[in-house]
Coordinates of C-alpha atoms and ligand atoms in Angstrom, one line a residue:
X813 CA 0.0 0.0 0.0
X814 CA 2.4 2.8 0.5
X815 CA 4.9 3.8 -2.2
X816 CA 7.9 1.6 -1.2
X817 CA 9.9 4.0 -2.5
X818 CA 9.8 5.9 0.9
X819 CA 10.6 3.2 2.4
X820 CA 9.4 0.7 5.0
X821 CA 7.0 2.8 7.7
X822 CA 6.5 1.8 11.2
X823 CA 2.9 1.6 12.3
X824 CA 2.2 2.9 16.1
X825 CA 3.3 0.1 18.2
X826 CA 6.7 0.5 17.0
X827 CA 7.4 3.6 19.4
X828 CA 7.8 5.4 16.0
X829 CA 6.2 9.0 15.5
X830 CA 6.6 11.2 12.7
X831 CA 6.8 15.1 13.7
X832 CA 5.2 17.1 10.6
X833 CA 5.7 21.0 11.1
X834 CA 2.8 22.8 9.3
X835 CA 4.5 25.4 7.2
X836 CA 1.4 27.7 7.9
X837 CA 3.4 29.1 10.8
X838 CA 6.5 29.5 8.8
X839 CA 7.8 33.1 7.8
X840 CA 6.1 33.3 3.9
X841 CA 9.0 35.9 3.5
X842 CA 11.6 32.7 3.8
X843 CA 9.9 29.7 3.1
X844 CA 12.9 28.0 1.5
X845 CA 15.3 29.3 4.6
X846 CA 12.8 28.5 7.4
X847 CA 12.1 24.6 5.1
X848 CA 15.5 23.7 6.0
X849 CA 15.7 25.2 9.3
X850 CA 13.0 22.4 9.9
X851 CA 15.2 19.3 8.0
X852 CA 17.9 20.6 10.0
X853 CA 16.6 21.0 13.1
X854 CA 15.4 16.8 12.2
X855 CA 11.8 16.9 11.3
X856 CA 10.6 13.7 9.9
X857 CA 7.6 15.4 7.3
X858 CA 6.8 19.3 6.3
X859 CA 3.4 19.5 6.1
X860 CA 2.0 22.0 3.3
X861 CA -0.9 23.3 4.0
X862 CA -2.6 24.8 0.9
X863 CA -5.9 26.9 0.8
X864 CA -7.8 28.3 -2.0
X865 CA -10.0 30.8 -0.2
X866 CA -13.2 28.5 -1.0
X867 CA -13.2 25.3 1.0
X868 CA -11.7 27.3 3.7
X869 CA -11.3 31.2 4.1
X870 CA -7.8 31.9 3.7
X871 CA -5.5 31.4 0.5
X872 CA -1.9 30.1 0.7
X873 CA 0.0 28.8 -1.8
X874 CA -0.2 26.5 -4.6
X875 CA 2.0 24.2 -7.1
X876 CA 4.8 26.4 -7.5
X877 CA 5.4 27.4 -4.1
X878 CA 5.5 23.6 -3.6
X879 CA 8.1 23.3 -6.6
X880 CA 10.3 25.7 -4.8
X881 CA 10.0 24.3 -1.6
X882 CA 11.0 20.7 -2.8
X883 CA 14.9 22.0 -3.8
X884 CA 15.3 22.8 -0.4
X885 CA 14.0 19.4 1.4
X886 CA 14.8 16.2 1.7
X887 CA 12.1 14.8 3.6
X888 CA 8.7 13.7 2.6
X889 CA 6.6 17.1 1.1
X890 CA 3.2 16.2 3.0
X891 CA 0.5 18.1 0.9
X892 CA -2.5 18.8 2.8
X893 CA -5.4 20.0 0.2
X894 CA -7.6 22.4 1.7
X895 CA -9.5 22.7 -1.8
X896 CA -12.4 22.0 -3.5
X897 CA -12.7 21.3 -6.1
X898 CA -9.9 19.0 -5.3
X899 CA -9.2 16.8 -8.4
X900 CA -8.0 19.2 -10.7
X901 CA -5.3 19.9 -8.1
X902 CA -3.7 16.5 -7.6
X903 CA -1.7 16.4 -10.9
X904 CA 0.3 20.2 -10.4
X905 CA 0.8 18.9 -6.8
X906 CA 1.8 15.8 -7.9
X907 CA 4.1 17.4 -10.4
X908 CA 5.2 19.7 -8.1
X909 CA 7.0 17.2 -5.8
X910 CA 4.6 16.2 -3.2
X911 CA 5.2 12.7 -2.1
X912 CA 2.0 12.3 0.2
X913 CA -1.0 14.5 -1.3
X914 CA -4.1 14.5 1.4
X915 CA -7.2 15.6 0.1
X916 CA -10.8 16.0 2.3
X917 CA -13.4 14.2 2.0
X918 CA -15.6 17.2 2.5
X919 CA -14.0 18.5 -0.9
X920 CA -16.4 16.8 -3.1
X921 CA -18.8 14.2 -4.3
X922 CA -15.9 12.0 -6.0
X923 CA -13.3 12.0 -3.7
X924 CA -12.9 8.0 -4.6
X925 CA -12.1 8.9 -7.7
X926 CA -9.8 11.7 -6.5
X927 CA -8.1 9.2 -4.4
X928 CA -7.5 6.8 -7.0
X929 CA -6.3 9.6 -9.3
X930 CA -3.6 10.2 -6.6
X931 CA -2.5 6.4 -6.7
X932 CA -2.5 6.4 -10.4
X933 CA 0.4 9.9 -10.1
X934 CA 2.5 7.6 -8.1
X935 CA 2.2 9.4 -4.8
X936 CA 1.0 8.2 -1.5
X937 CA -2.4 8.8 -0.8
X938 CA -4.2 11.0 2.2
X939 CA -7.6 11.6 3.5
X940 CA -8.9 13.9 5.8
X941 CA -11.7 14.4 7.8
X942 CA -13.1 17.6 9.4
X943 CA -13.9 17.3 13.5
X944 CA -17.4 17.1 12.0
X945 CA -17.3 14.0 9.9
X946 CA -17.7 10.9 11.5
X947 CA -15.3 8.0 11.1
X948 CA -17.5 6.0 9.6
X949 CA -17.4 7.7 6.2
X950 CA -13.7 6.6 5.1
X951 CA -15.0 3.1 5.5
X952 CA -14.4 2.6 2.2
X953 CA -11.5 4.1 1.5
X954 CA -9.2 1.8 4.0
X955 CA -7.6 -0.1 1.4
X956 CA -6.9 2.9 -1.0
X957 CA -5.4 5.2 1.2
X958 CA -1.9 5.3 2.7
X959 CA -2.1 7.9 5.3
X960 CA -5.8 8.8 7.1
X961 CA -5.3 12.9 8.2
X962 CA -8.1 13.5 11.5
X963 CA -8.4 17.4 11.7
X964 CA -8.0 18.5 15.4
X965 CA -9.2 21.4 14.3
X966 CA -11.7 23.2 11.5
X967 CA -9.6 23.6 8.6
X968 CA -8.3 27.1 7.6
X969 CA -6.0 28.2 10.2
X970 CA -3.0 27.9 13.0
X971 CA -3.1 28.7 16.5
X972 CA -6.0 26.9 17.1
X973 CA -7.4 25.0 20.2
X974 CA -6.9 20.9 20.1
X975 CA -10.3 19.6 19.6
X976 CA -10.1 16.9 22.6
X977 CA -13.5 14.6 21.2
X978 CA -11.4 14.0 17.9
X979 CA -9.5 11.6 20.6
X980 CA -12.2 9.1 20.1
X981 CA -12.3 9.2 16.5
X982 CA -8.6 8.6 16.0
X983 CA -9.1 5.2 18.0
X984 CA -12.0 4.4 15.7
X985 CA -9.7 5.1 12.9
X986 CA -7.7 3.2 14.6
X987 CA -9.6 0.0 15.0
X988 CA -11.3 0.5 11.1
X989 CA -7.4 -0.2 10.1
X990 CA -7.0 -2.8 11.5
X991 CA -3.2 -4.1 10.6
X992 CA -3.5 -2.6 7.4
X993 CA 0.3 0.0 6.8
X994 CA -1.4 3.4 7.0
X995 CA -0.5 6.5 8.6
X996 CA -2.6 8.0 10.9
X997 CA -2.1 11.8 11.1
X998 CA -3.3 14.4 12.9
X999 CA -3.6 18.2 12.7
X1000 CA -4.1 21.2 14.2
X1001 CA -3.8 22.0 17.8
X1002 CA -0.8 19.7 18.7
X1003 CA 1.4 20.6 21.7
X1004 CA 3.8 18.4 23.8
X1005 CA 1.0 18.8 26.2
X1006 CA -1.9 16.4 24.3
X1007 CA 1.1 14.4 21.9
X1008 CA 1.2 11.5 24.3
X1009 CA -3.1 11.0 24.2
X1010 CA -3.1 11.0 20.6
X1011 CA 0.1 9.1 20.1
X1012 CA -1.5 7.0 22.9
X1013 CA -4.9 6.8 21.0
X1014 CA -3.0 5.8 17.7
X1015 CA -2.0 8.8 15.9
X1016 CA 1.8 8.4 14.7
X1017 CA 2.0 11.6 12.3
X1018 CA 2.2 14.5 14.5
X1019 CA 1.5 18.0 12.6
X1020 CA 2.1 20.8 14.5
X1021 CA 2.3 24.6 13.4
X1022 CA 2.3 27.0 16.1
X1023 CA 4.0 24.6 19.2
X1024 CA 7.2 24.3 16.8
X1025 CA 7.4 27.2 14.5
X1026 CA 5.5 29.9 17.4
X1027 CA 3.5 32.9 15.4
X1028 CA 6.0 33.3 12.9
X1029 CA 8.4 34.9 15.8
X1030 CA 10.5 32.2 16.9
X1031 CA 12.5 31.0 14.4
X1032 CA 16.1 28.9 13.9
X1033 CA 16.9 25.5 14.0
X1034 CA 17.6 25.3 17.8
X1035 CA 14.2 27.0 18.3
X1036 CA 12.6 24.4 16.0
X1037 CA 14.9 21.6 17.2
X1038 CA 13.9 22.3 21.1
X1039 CA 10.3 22.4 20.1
X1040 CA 9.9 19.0 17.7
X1041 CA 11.9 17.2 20.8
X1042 CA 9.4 18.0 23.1
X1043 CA 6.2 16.9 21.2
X1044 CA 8.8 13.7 20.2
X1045 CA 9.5 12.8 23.8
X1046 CA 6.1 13.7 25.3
X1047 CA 4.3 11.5 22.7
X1048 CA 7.4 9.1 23.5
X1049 CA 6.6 9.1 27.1
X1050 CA 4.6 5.9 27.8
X1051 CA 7.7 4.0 26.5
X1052 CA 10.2 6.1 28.6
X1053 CA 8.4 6.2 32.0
Ligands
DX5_1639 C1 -5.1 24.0 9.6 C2 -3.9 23.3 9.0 C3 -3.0 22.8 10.1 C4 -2.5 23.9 11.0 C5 -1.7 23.4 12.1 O1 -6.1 24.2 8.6 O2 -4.4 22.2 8.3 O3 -1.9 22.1 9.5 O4 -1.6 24.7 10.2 O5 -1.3 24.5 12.9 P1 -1.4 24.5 14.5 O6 -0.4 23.4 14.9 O7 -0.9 25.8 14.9 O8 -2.8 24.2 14.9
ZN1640 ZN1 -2.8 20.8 7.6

């Protein structure tokens, strides 16, 4: 199921977490310089959160900023379409060097078809789910997807407030997969203070804007470094008590 290219990926059990930093946080000013702040500073994903001022208010980036990015990382590009519609997207992200592209399932009325337009591109294939969708409605997309996002928060911006009931959906998610190799991510609202619950609960892709990169006014690769470690070890902590 997931693009062996990558590589082999852990599932939760095998103490291994993935720290994503949201490039929503970043400096827009230095994207490139504050992307490799991140590698250096050892994150495992950058998460690229793109909005198109209709599925969600605000408008980032799109393709080309993604293009630009990709010369200065080394890690897995993490796409994270906040669009709609979403399928005409997939290709200039896919193109543009994103290795996982995660699209909602909010986004459309053929997000199947989306999702298998994604596998056909060769990249590892996302889903995400707003706090108000319910599990139950990836139920058939289990065996198409590689990674399954849970939003912690609505869509459409950082700095937000962890949505604690999404706890019990990631378990669902959780138990839907079974022992199948996906990802379960999560974003929006992650701290070193709730990493361990939703590591705990299953999650083992952490995203996480403002508790790494701060409003925009922290910045470095110390800075960065100091804050990934925390969420690391606190999600870490059940198998270092
Ligand atoms: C929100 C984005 C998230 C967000 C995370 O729509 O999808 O990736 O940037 O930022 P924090 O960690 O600040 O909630
Ligand atoms: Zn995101």
């Amino acid at each position: 199921m997931v693009n062996e290219s990558l590589g082999t990926r852990a599932t939760a059990s095998d103490q291994q977490v993935y720290i994503a930093p949201s490039i929503l946080s970043a400096d827009f000013s230095r994207l490139g310089e504050e992307c490799r702040a991140l590698v250096d500073a050892g994150c495992d994903w950058i998460h690229v959160d793109v909005m198109d001022g209709h599925f969600v208010p605000d408008i980032t980036f799109g393709p080309k900023m993604c293009s630009s990015l990709r010369k200065h990382v080394d890690c897995i590009v993490d796409v994270h379409l906040m669009v709609s519609p979403a399928e005409r997207m997939v290709e200039s992200f896919a193109d543009a060097g994103a290795d996982v592209i995660t699209v909602h399932i909010e986004a459309g009325p053929h997000m199947f078809r989306t999702c298998q337009r994604i596998r056909e591109l060769g990249k590892m294939v996302g889903i995400a789910v707003n706090p108000g969708t319910s599990a139950a409605m990836i139920a058939e997309y289990l065996n198409l997807v590689d990674l399954v996002c849970i939003m912690t928060v609505n869509p459409g911006a950082g700095g937000q407030g962890f949505i604690r009931s999404q706890l019990n959906k990631i378990r669902q998610v959780k138990e839907m997969l079974a022992n199948r190799n996906v990802y379960i991510e999560v974003d929006g609202g992650i701290t070193a203070n709730n990493s361990a619950e939703v590591f705990d609960a299953g999650a083992n892709v952490l995203v996480a804007g403002t508790a790494i990169l701060g409003d925009g006014s922290t910045s470095g690769v110390a800075e960065y470094r100091k804050n990934m470690n925390a969420i690391r070890r606190a999600a870490l902590s059940r198998f270092t008590a």
